[in-house]
Amino acid sequence: MEKLKIGISIGDINGIGLEVILKTLNHEKIQEICVPIIYGSSKVVAYHKNITGIDNFHFQPLKSTERIHTGKINVLNCWDEVVNITLGKATEDGGKYAFLSLEKAVSDLKHGILDALVTAPINKKAMQMAEFPYPGHTEYLTQKMEETDSMMMMVNDDLRIGLVTNHLPIKDVASSITKELVLAKLKVMEDTLKKDFGIDRPTIAVLGLNPHASDESVFGDEEEKIIRPAIVQLKKGGMLVNGPFPADGFFGSGQFKKYDAILAMYHDQGLIPFKTLSFGNGVNFTSGLSFIRTSPDHGTAYDLAGKNSADPSSFRNAVFL
């Protein structure tokens, strides 16, 4: 069987991205299952390789993806200039080269050169400084690949949590949630559970938006007017979906273990329990796309940059997934 060609965007050069990439690719199983192509530059990779102190790590520099070497770790040189690395700081260069790496990887994905994409972490402030006009990877990939619906989903073994809204200020969350949006996200979730995870009849739990799922509209009416009608409509169509559940007790009670996936209404509602249960091992998976994209469940971790103490487990799981 031909090995998958997996593109790896390097993320912020000032963070731990390349450290966890190199530690991951140094794992003996990686080259047995895929052909990795790092999108960056040989010089930047060599700089971070010196920090990790990995001796027996060799890579093949490429000028283009026309000659990808199977059985080797490939580094595609996306730029030639000398880069100013400022470990542990959000800089315009950090955003600029993260953007260049991602742009080239997505272009190759679009042209069928890659089979999948794994993205190292970016820093939102650095990306803004480099005029990256998207809240994050998910939104960029959805637009660039001309997709209609996508969803941020966090995965760790059988725990899968998807989000209705992604990187939104809390003050904008309630007004952004509509019945149509909840319906769309639930359909994407069911489809990805079937197609990507091989679950024939997936069961899905939906969390409420308000405290205690509003206690029958005592603390808001989004559950009764928006979320429950969407659930009822899909149940009638045969989807195995339940809720809305009060979010506060859903995880502590262990109720989450009964479902193949959980749909949360906003970022922290889903990611706080996920990271509490899975930190260091979880994977961020963008469902609803026509290709596979994963990333680790952590950020650039500027406080660890250059210290050779970053744990590669989450990035490694992102590649394996």
mmCIF file with all atom_site columns, N, CA and C in Angstrom, residues 125-193:
data_model
loop_
_atom_site.group_PDB
_atom_site.id
_atom_site.type_symbol
_atom_site.label_atom_id
_atom_site.label_alt_id
_atom_site.label_comp_id
_atom_site.label_asym_id
_atom_site.label_entity_id
_atom_site.label_seq_id
_atom_site.pdbx_PDB_ins_code
_atom_site.Cartn_x
_atom_site.Cartn_y
_atom_site.Cartn_z
_atom_site.occupancy
_atom_site.B_iso_or_equiv
_atom_site.pdbx_formal_charge
_atom_site.auth_seq_id
_atom_site.auth_comp_id
_atom_site.auth_asym_id
_atom_site.auth_atom_id
_atom_site.pdbx_PDB_model_num
ATOM 1   N N  . LYS A 1 125 ? -1.973  36.677 17.848 1.00 0.00 ? 125 LYS A N  1
ATOM 2   C CA . LYS A 1 125 ? -1.455  38.046 17.795 1.00 0.00 ? 125 LYS A CA 1
ATOM 3   C C  . LYS A 1 125 ? -0.395  38.173 16.693 1.00 0.00 ? 125 LYS A C  1
ATOM 4   N N  . ALA A 1 126 ? 0.522   37.200 16.630 1.00 0.00 ? 126 ALA A N  1
ATOM 5   C CA . ALA A 1 126 ? 1.565   37.230 15.595 1.00 0.00 ? 126 ALA A CA 1
ATOM 6   C C  . ALA A 1 126 ? 0.946   37.158 14.200 1.00 0.00 ? 126 ALA A C  1
ATOM 7   N N  . MET A 1 127 ? -0.111  36.356 14.051 1.00 0.00 ? 127 MET A N  1
ATOM 8   C CA . MET A 1 127 ? -0.774  36.232 12.752 1.00 0.00 ? 127 MET A CA 1
ATOM 9   C C  . MET A 1 127 ? -1.455  37.543 12.369 1.00 0.00 ? 127 MET A C  1
ATOM 10  N N  . GLN A 1 128 ? -2.033  38.219 13.343 1.00 0.00 ? 128 GLN A N  1
ATOM 11  C CA . GLN A 1 128 ? -2.639  39.528 13.071 1.00 0.00 ? 128 GLN A CA 1
ATOM 12  C C  . GLN A 1 128 ? -1.586  40.537 12.635 1.00 0.00 ? 128 GLN A C  1
ATOM 13  N N  . MET A 1 129 ? -0.419  40.482 13.276 1.00 0.00 ? 129 MET A N  1
ATOM 14  C CA . MET A 1 129 ? 0.679   41.392 12.912 1.00 0.00 ? 129 MET A CA 1
ATOM 15  C C  . MET A 1 129 ? 1.119   41.147 11.464 1.00 0.00 ? 129 MET A C  1
ATOM 16  N N  . ALA A 1 130 ? 0.989   39.916 11.012 1.00 0.00 ? 130 ALA A N  1
ATOM 17  C CA . ALA A 1 130 ? 1.361   39.561 9.639  1.00 0.00 ? 130 ALA A CA 1
ATOM 18  C C  . ALA A 1 130 ? 0.171   39.661 8.683  1.00 0.00 ? 130 ALA A C  1
ATOM 19  N N  . GLU A 1 131 ? -0.907  40.280 9.170  1.00 0.00 ? 131 GLU A N  1
ATOM 20  C CA . GLU A 1 131 ? -2.120  40.532 8.367  1.00 0.00 ? 131 GLU A CA 1
ATOM 21  C C  . GLU A 1 131 ? -2.782  39.256 7.868  1.00 0.00 ? 131 GLU A C  1
ATOM 22  N N  . PHE A 1 132 ? -2.836  38.263 8.739  1.00 0.00 ? 132 PHE A N  1
ATOM 23  C CA . PHE A 1 132 ? -3.585  37.026 8.468  1.00 0.00 ? 132 PHE A CA 1
ATOM 24  C C  . PHE A 1 132 ? -5.038  37.322 8.826  1.00 0.00 ? 132 PHE A C  1
ATOM 25  N N  . PRO A 1 133 ? -5.949  37.346 7.848  1.00 0.00 ? 133 PRO A N  1
ATOM 26  C CA . PRO A 1 133 ? -7.293  37.887 8.105  1.00 0.00 ? 133 PRO A CA 1
ATOM 27  C C  . PRO A 1 133 ? -8.327  36.859 8.604  1.00 0.00 ? 133 PRO A C  1
ATOM 28  N N  . TYR A 1 134 ? -7.880  35.858 9.345  1.00 0.00 ? 134 TYR A N  1
ATOM 29  C CA . TYR A 1 134 ? -8.796  34.812 9.817  1.00 0.00 ? 134 TYR A CA 1
ATOM 30  C C  . TYR A 1 134 ? -8.614  34.609 11.324 1.00 0.00 ? 134 TYR A C  1
ATOM 31  N N  . PRO A 1 135 ? -9.682  34.181 12.028 1.00 0.00 ? 135 PRO A N  1
ATOM 32  C CA . PRO A 1 135 ? -9.540  33.911 13.468 1.00 0.00 ? 135 PRO A CA 1
ATOM 33  C C  . PRO A 1 135 ? -8.590  32.753 13.767 1.00 0.00 ? 135 PRO A C  1
ATOM 34  N N  . GLY A 1 136 ? -8.485  31.783 12.841 1.00 0.00 ? 136 GLY A N  1
ATOM 35  C CA . GLY A 1 136 ? -7.619  30.628 13.083 1.00 0.00 ? 136 GLY A CA 1
ATOM 36  C C  . GLY A 1 136 ? -7.529  29.730 11.865 1.00 0.00 ? 136 GLY A C  1
ATOM 37  N N  . HIS A 1 137 ? -6.865  28.581 12.051 1.00 0.00 ? 137 HIS A N  1
ATOM 38  C CA . HIS A 1 137 ? -6.693  27.605 10.966 1.00 0.00 ? 137 HIS A CA 1
ATOM 39  C C  . HIS A 1 137 ? -8.026  27.164 10.357 1.00 0.00 ? 137 HIS A C  1
ATOM 40  N N  . THR A 1 138 ? -8.990  26.844 11.230 1.00 0.00 ? 138 THR A N  1
ATOM 41  C CA . THR A 1 138 ? -10.255 26.255 10.772 1.00 0.00 ? 138 THR A CA 1
ATOM 42  C C  . THR A 1 138 ? -10.944 27.146 9.746  1.00 0.00 ? 138 THR A C  1
ATOM 43  N N  . GLU A 1 139 ? -11.040 28.420 10.063 1.00 0.00 ? 139 GLU A N  1
ATOM 44  C CA . GLU A 1 139 ? -11.733 29.358 9.174  1.00 0.00 ? 139 GLU A CA 1
ATOM 45  C C  . GLU A 1 139 ? -10.947 29.557 7.870  1.00 0.00 ? 139 GLU A C  1
ATOM 46  N N  . TYR A 1 140 ? -9.620  29.608 7.983  1.00 0.00 ? 140 TYR A N  1
ATOM 47  C CA . TYR A 1 140 ? -8.777  29.770 6.788  1.00 0.00 ? 140 TYR A CA 1
ATOM 48  C C  . TYR A 1 140 ? -8.942  28.576 5.848  1.00 0.00 ? 140 TYR A C  1
ATOM 49  N N  . LEU A 1 141 ? -8.849  27.385 6.391  1.00 0.00 ? 141 LEU A N  1
ATOM 50  C CA . LEU A 1 141 ? -8.943  26.177 5.572  1.00 0.00 ? 141 LEU A CA 1
ATOM 51  C C  . LEU A 1 141 ? -10.315 26.047 4.917  1.00 0.00 ? 141 LEU A C  1
ATOM 52  N N  . THR A 1 142 ? -11.359 26.376 5.672  1.00 0.00 ? 142 THR A N  1
ATOM 53  C CA . THR A 1 142 ? -12.722 26.269 5.146  1.00 0.00 ? 142 THR A CA 1
ATOM 54  C C  . THR A 1 142 ? -12.893 27.171 3.929  1.00 0.00 ? 142 THR A C  1
ATOM 55  N N  . GLN A 1 143 ? -12.390 28.409 4.022  1.00 0.00 ? 143 GLN A N  1
ATOM 56  C CA . GLN A 1 143 ? -12.546 29.341 2.897  1.00 0.00 ? 143 GLN A CA 1
ATOM 57  C C  . GLN A 1 143 ? -11.622 28.991 1.739  1.00 0.00 ? 143 GLN A C  1
ATOM 58  N N  . LYS A 1 144 ? -10.358 28.690 2.023  1.00 0.00 ? 144 LYS A N  1
ATOM 59  C CA . LYS A 1 144 ? -9.390  28.433 0.953  1.00 0.00 ? 144 LYS A CA 1
ATOM 60  C C  . LYS A 1 144 ? -9.744  27.179 0.148  1.00 0.00 ? 144 LYS A C  1
ATOM 61  N N  . MET A 1 145 ? -10.309 26.197 0.816  1.00 0.00 ? 145 MET A N  1
ATOM 62  C CA . MET A 1 145 ? -10.665 24.957 0.118  1.00 0.00 ? 145 MET A CA 1
ATOM 63  C C  . MET A 1 145 ? -12.098 24.997 -0.414 1.00 0.00 ? 145 MET A C  1
ATOM 64  N N  . GLU A 1 146 ? -12.722 26.188 -0.288 1.00 0.00 ? 146 GLU A N  1
ATOM 65  C CA . GLU A 1 146 ? -14.070 26.414 -0.819 1.00 0.00 ? 146 GLU A CA 1
ATOM 66  C C  . GLU A 1 146 ? -15.083 25.409 -0.287 1.00 0.00 ? 146 GLU A C  1
ATOM 67  N N  . GLU A 1 147 ? -15.000 25.183 1.018  1.00 0.00 ? 147 GLU A N  1
ATOM 68  C CA . GLU A 1 147 ? -15.944 24.284 1.678  1.00 0.00 ? 147 GLU A CA 1
ATOM 69  C C  . GLU A 1 147 ? -17.131 25.107 2.191  1.00 0.00 ? 147 GLU A C  1
ATOM 70  N N  . THR A 1 148 ? -18.253 24.450 2.423  1.00 0.00 ? 148 THR A N  1
ATOM 71  C CA . THR A 1 148 ? -19.435 25.167 2.920  1.00 0.00 ? 148 THR A CA 1
ATOM 72  C C  . THR A 1 148 ? -19.556 25.063 4.430  1.00 0.00 ? 148 THR A C  1
ATOM 73  N N  . ASP A 1 149 ? -19.493 23.851 4.962  1.00 0.00 ? 149 ASP A N  1
ATOM 74  C CA . ASP A 1 149 ? -19.631 23.656 6.404  1.00 0.00 ? 149 ASP A CA 1
ATOM 75  C C  . ASP A 1 149 ? -18.430 22.909 6.951  1.00 0.00 ? 149 ASP A C  1
ATOM 76  N N  . SER A 1 150 ? -17.904 23.380 8.061  1.00 0.00 ? 150 SER A N  1
ATOM 77  C CA . SER A 1 150 ? -16.838 22.652 8.747  1.00 0.00 ? 150 SER A CA 1
ATOM 78  C C  . SER A 1 150 ? -17.059 22.802 10.242 1.00 0.00 ? 150 SER A C  1
ATOM 79  N N  . MET A 1 151 ? -16.317 22.048 11.017 1.00 0.00 ? 151 MET A N  1
ATOM 80  C CA . MET A 1 151 ? -16.481 22.139 12.461 1.00 0.00 ? 151 MET A CA 1
ATOM 81  C C  . MET A 1 151 ? -15.192 21.779 13.164 1.00 0.00 ? 151 MET A C  1
ATOM 82  N N  . MET A 1 152 ? -14.884 22.548 14.208 1.00 0.00 ? 152 MET A N  1
ATOM 83  C CA . MET A 1 152 ? -13.733 22.245 15.060 1.00 0.00 ? 152 MET A CA 1
ATOM 84  C C  . MET A 1 152 ? -14.140 21.128 16.009 1.00 0.00 ? 152 MET A C  1
ATOM 85  N N  . MET A 1 153 ? -13.403 20.019 15.959 1.00 0.00 ? 153 MET A N  1
ATOM 86  C CA . MET A 1 153 ? -13.710 18.878 16.808 1.00 0.00 ? 153 MET A CA 1
ATOM 87  C C  . MET A 1 153 ? -12.453 18.433 17.546 1.00 0.00 ? 153 MET A C  1
ATOM 88  N N  . MET A 1 154 ? -12.565 18.281 18.855 1.00 0.00 ? 154 MET A N  1
ATOM 89  C CA . MET A 1 154 ? -11.447 17.810 19.663 1.00 0.00 ? 154 MET A CA 1
ATOM 90  C C  . MET A 1 154 ? -11.607 16.309 19.888 1.00 0.00 ? 154 MET A C  1
ATOM 91  N N  . VAL A 1 155 ? -10.524 15.562 19.691 1.00 0.00 ? 155 VAL A N  1
ATOM 92  C CA . VAL A 1 155 ? -10.602 14.098 19.708 1.00 0.00 ? 155 VAL A CA 1
ATOM 93  C C  . VAL A 1 155 ? -9.522  13.505 20.609 1.00 0.00 ? 155 VAL A C  1
ATOM 94  N N  . ASN A 1 156 ? -9.922  12.580 21.453 1.00 0.00 ? 156 ASN A N  1
ATOM 95  C CA . ASN A 1 156 ? -8.968  11.755 22.212 1.00 0.00 ? 156 ASN A CA 1
ATOM 96  C C  . ASN A 1 156 ? -9.602  10.392 22.419 1.00 0.00 ? 156 ASN A C  1
ATOM 97  N N  . ASP A 1 157 ? -9.169  9.407  21.634 1.00 0.00 ? 157 ASP A N  1
ATOM 98  C CA . ASP A 1 157 ? -9.781  8.071  21.648 1.00 0.00 ? 157 ASP A CA 1
ATOM 99  C C  . ASP A 1 157 ? -11.282 8.199  21.406 1.00 0.00 ? 157 ASP A C  1
ATOM 100 N N  . ASP A 1 158 ? -12.122 7.803  22.387 1.00 0.00 ? 158 ASP A N  1
ATOM 101 C CA . ASP A 1 158 ? -13.572 7.820  22.185 1.00 0.00 ? 158 ASP A CA 1
ATOM 102 C C  . ASP A 1 158 ? -14.230 9.127  22.609 1.00 0.00 ? 158 ASP A C  1
ATOM 103 N N  . LEU A 1 159 ? -13.441 10.074 23.108 1.00 0.00 ? 159 LEU A N  1
ATOM 104 C CA . LEU A 1 159 ? -13.988 11.377 23.481 1.00 0.00 ? 159 LEU A CA 1
ATOM 105 C C  . LEU A 1 159 ? -13.864 12.333 22.293 1.00 0.00 ? 159 LEU A C  1
ATOM 106 N N  . ARG A 1 160 ? -15.024 12.811 21.823 1.00 0.00 ? 160 ARG A N  1
ATOM 107 C CA . ARG A 1 160 ? -15.035 13.724 20.671 1.00 0.00 ? 160 ARG A CA 1
ATOM 108 C C  . ARG A 1 160 ? -15.985 14.871 20.986 1.00 0.00 ? 160 ARG A C  1
ATOM 109 N N  . ILE A 1 161 ? -15.467 16.090 20.971 1.00 0.00 ? 161 ILE A N  1
ATOM 110 C CA . ILE A 1 161 ? -16.292 17.259 21.274 1.00 0.00 ? 161 ILE A CA 1
ATOM 111 C C  . ILE A 1 161 ? -16.210 18.248 20.123 1.00 0.00 ? 161 ILE A C  1
ATOM 112 N N  . GLY A 1 162 ? -17.369 18.569 19.539 1.00 0.00 ? 162 GLY A N  1
ATOM 113 C CA . GLY A 1 162 ? -17.431 19.545 18.452 1.00 0.00 ? 162 GLY A CA 1
ATOM 114 C C  . GLY A 1 162 ? -18.017 20.855 18.947 1.00 0.00 ? 162 GLY A C  1
ATOM 115 N N  . LEU A 1 163 ? -17.783 21.927 18.192 1.00 0.00 ? 163 LEU A N  1
ATOM 116 C CA . LEU A 1 163 ? -18.227 23.260 18.592 1.00 0.00 ? 163 LEU A CA 1
ATOM 117 C C  . LEU A 1 163 ? -19.184 23.865 17.568 1.00 0.00 ? 163 LEU A C  1
ATOM 118 N N  . VAL A 1 164 ? -20.229 24.528 18.079 1.00 0.00 ? 164 VAL A N  1
ATOM 119 C CA . VAL A 1 164 ? -21.128 25.291 17.206 1.00 0.00 ? 164 VAL A CA 1
ATOM 120 C C  . VAL A 1 164 ? -20.460 26.598 16.799 1.00 0.00 ? 164 VAL A C  1
ATOM 121 N N  . THR A 1 165 ? -19.854 27.300 17.771 1.00 0.00 ? 165 THR A N  1
ATOM 122 C CA . THR A 1 165 ? -19.094 28.522 17.470 1.00 0.00 ? 165 THR A CA 1
ATOM 123 C C  . THR A 1 165 ? -17.647 28.306 17.898 1.00 0.00 ? 165 THR A C  1
ATOM 124 N N  . ASN A 1 166 ? -16.707 28.897 17.169 1.00 0.00 ? 166 ASN A N  1
ATOM 125 C CA . ASN A 1 166 ? -15.284 28.656 17.447 1.00 0.00 ? 166 ASN A CA 1
ATOM 126 C C  . ASN A 1 166 ? -14.658 29.777 18.271 1.00 0.00 ? 166 ASN A C  1
ATOM 127 N N  . HIS A 1 167 ? -13.909 30.634 17.616 1.00 0.00 ? 167 HIS A N  1
ATOM 128 C CA . HIS A 1 167 ? -13.179 31.689 18.326 1.00 0.00 ? 167 HIS A CA 1
ATOM 129 C C  . HIS A 1 167 ? -13.983 32.992 18.299 1.00 0.00 ? 167 HIS A C  1
ATOM 130 N N  . LEU A 1 168 ? -14.992 33.035 19.171 1.00 0.00 ? 168 LEU A N  1
ATOM 131 C CA . LEU A 1 168 ? -15.847 34.214 19.264 1.00 0.00 ? 168 LEU A CA 1
ATOM 132 C C  . LEU A 1 168 ? -15.784 34.792 20.666 1.00 0.00 ? 168 LEU A C  1
ATOM 133 N N  . PRO A 1 169 ? -15.824 36.131 20.802 1.00 0.00 ? 169 PRO A N  1
ATOM 134 C CA . PRO A 1 169 ? -15.967 36.694 22.146 1.00 0.00 ? 169 PRO A CA 1
ATOM 135 C C  . PRO A 1 169 ? -17.266 36.192 22.772 1.00 0.00 ? 169 PRO A C  1
ATOM 136 N N  . ILE A 1 170 ? -17.271 35.967 24.076 1.00 0.00 ? 170 ILE A N  1
ATOM 137 C CA . ILE A 1 170 ? -18.463 35.466 24.769 1.00 0.00 ? 170 ILE A CA 1
ATOM 138 C C  . ILE A 1 170 ? -19.682 36.342 24.495 1.00 0.00 ? 170 ILE A C  1
ATOM 139 N N  . LYS A 1 171 ? -19.482 37.667 24.416 1.00 0.00 ? 171 LYS A N  1
ATOM 140 C CA . LYS A 1 171 ? -20.612 38.577 24.211 1.00 0.00 ? 171 LYS A CA 1
ATOM 141 C C  . LYS A 1 171 ? -21.312 38.353 22.866 1.00 0.00 ? 171 LYS A C  1
ATOM 142 N N  . ASP A 1 172 ? -20.649 37.683 21.926 1.00 0.00 ? 172 ASP A N  1
ATOM 143 C CA . ASP A 1 172 ? -21.233 37.453 20.598 1.00 0.00 ? 172 ASP A CA 1
ATOM 144 C C  . ASP A 1 172 ? -21.798 36.047 20.420 1.00 0.00 ? 172 ASP A C  1
ATOM 145 N N  . VAL A 1 173 ? -21.600 35.183 21.406 1.00 0.00 ? 173 VAL A N  1
ATOM 146 C CA . VAL A 1 173 ? -21.967 33.771 21.227 1.00 0.00 ? 173 VAL A CA 1
ATOM 147 C C  . VAL A 1 173 ? -23.470 33.582 21.056 1.00 0.00 ? 173 VAL A C  1
ATOM 148 N N  . ALA A 1 174 ? -24.272 34.082 22.010 1.00 0.00 ? 174 ALA A N  1
ATOM 149 C CA . ALA A 1 174 ? -25.719 33.818 21.992 1.00 0.00 ? 174 ALA A CA 1
ATOM 150 C C  . ALA A 1 174 ? -26.369 34.298 20.694 1.00 0.00 ? 174 ALA A C  1
ATOM 151 N N  . SER A 1 175 ? -25.992 35.498 20.229 1.00 0.00 ? 175 SER A N  1
ATOM 152 C CA . SER A 1 175 ? -26.611 36.048 19.014 1.00 0.00 ? 175 SER A CA 1
ATOM 153 C C  . SER A 1 175 ? -26.178 35.297 17.759 1.00 0.00 ? 175 SER A C  1
ATOM 154 N N  . SER A 1 176 ? -25.096 34.533 17.845 1.00 0.00 ? 176 SER A N  1
ATOM 155 C CA . SER A 1 176 ? -24.582 33.797 16.672 1.00 0.00 ? 176 SER A CA 1
ATOM 156 C C  . SER A 1 176 ? -25.224 32.419 16.526 1.00 0.00 ? 176 SER A C  1
ATOM 157 N N  . ILE A 1 177 ? -25.832 31.922 17.597 1.00 0.00 ? 177 ILE A N  1
ATOM 158 C CA . ILE A 1 177 ? -26.400 30.572 17.558 1.00 0.00 ? 177 ILE A CA 1
ATOM 159 C C  . ILE A 1 177 ? -27.828 30.615 17.010 1.00 0.00 ? 177 ILE A C  1
ATOM 160 N N  . THR A 1 178 ? -28.032 29.936 15.898 1.00 0.00 ? 178 THR A N  1
ATOM 161 C CA . THR A 1 178 ? -29.346 29.836 15.268 1.00 0.00 ? 178 THR A CA 1
ATOM 162 C C  . THR A 1 178 ? -29.715 28.364 15.108 1.00 0.00 ? 178 THR A C  1
ATOM 163 N N  . LYS A 1 179 ? -30.993 28.130 14.880 1.00 0.00 ? 179 LYS A N  1
ATOM 164 C CA . LYS A 1 179 ? -31.431 26.747 14.641 1.00 0.00 ? 179 LYS A CA 1
ATOM 165 C C  . LYS A 1 179 ? -30.718 26.165 13.420 1.00 0.00 ? 179 LYS A C  1
ATOM 166 N N  . GLU A 1 180 ? -30.589 26.975 12.385 1.00 0.00 ? 180 GLU A N  1
ATOM 167 C CA . GLU A 1 180 ? -29.935 26.521 11.143 1.00 0.00 ? 180 GLU A CA 1
ATOM 168 C C  . GLU A 1 180 ? -28.482 26.140 11.391 1.00 0.00 ? 180 GLU A C  1
ATOM 169 N N  . LEU A 1 181 ? -27.806 26.923 12.222 1.00 0.00 ? 181 LEU A N  1
ATOM 170 C CA . LEU A 1 181 ? -26.403 26.632 12.521 1.00 0.00 ? 181 LEU A CA 1
ATOM 171 C C  . LEU A 1 181 ? -26.270 25.346 13.326 1.00 0.00 ? 181 LEU A C  1
ATOM 172 N N  . VAL A 1 182 ? -27.125 25.155 14.321 1.00 0.00 ? 182 VAL A N  1
ATOM 173 C CA . VAL A 1 182 ? -27.092 23.919 15.126 1.00 0.00 ? 182 VAL A CA 1
ATOM 174 C C  . VAL A 1 182 ? -27.385 22.710 14.243 1.00 0.00 ? 182 VAL A C  1
ATOM 175 N N  . LEU A 1 183 ? -28.373 22.837 13.358 1.00 0.00 ? 183 LEU A N  1
ATOM 176 C CA . LEU A 1 183 ? -28.691 21.747 12.412 1.00 0.00 ? 183 LEU A CA 1
ATOM 177 C C  . LEU A 1 183 ? -27.479 21.414 11.543 1.00 0.00 ? 183 LEU A C  1
ATOM 178 N N  . ALA A 1 184 ? -26.843 22.455 11.005 1.00 0.00 ? 184 ALA A N  1
ATOM 179 C CA . ALA A 1 184 ? -25.696 22.244 10.110 1.00 0.00 ? 184 ALA A CA 1
ATOM 180 C C  . ALA A 1 184 ? -24.557 21.548 10.838 1.00 0.00 ? 184 ALA A C  1
ATOM 181 N N  . LYS A 1 185 ? -24.256 21.974 12.063 1.00 0.00 ? 185 LYS A N  1
ATOM 182 C CA . LYS A 1 185 ? -23.144 21.382 12.817 1.00 0.00 ? 185 LYS A CA 1
ATOM 183 C C  . LYS A 1 185 ? -23.446 19.922 13.181 1.00 0.00 ? 185 LYS A C  1
ATOM 184 N N  . LEU A 1 186 ? -24.691 19.643 13.543 1.00 0.00 ? 186 LEU A N  1
ATOM 185 C CA . LEU A 1 186 ? -25.049 18.257 13.880 1.00 0.00 ? 186 LEU A CA 1
ATOM 186 C C  . LEU A 1 186 ? -24.957 17.345 12.659 1.00 0.00 ? 186 LEU A C  1
ATOM 187 N N  . LYS A 1 187 ? -25.323 17.864 11.499 1.00 0.00 ? 187 LYS A N  1
ATOM 188 C CA . LYS A 1 187 ? -25.217 17.056 10.272 1.00 0.00 ? 187 LYS A CA 1
ATOM 189 C C  . LYS A 1 187 ? -23.750 16.793 9.918  1.00 0.00 ? 187 LYS A C  1
ATOM 190 N N  . VAL A 1 188 ? -22.906 17.823 10.069 1.00 0.00 ? 188 VAL A N  1
ATOM 191 C CA . VAL A 1 188 ? -21.459 17.652 9.826  1.00 0.00 ? 188 VAL A CA 1
ATOM 192 C C  . VAL A 1 188 ? -20.897 16.619 10.798 1.00 0.00 ? 188 VAL A C  1
ATOM 193 N N  . MET A 1 189 ? -21.312 16.722 12.070 1.00 0.00 ? 189 MET A N  1
ATOM 194 C CA . MET A 1 189 ? -20.809 15.809 13.093 1.00 0.00 ? 189 MET A CA 1
ATOM 195 C C  . MET A 1 189 ? -21.201 14.365 12.801 1.00 0.00 ? 189 MET A C  1
ATOM 196 N N  . GLU A 1 190 ? -22.467 14.135 12.472 1.00 0.00 ? 190 GLU A N  1
ATOM 197 C CA . GLU A 1 190 ? -22.899 12.765 12.169 1.00 0.00 ? 190 GLU A CA 1
ATOM 198 C C  . GLU A 1 190 ? -22.157 12.221 10.950 1.00 0.00 ? 190 GLU A C  1
ATOM 199 N N  . ASP A 1 191 ? -22.014 13.060 9.929  1.00 0.00 ? 191 ASP A N  1
ATOM 200 C CA . ASP A 1 191 ? -21.342 12.633 8.705  1.00 0.00 ? 191 ASP A CA 1
ATOM 201 C C  . ASP A 1 191 ? -19.888 12.246 8.963  1.00 0.00 ? 191 ASP A C  1
ATOM 202 N N  . THR A 1 192 ? -19.186 13.068 9.763  1.00 0.00 ? 192 THR A N  1
ATOM 203 C CA . THR A 1 192 ? -17.767 12.779 10.028 1.00 0.00 ? 192 THR A CA 1
ATOM 204 C C  . THR A 1 192 ? -17.608 11.554 10.926 1.00 0.00 ? 192 THR A C  1
ATOM 205 N N  . LEU A 1 193 ? -18.545 11.322 11.842 1.00 0.00 ? 193 LEU A N  1
ATOM 206 C CA . LEU A 1 193 ? -18.485 10.127 12.693 1.00 0.00 ? 193 LEU A CA 1
ATOM 207 C C  . LEU A 1 193 ? -18.641 8.864  11.850 1.00 0.00 ? 193 LEU A C  1
#
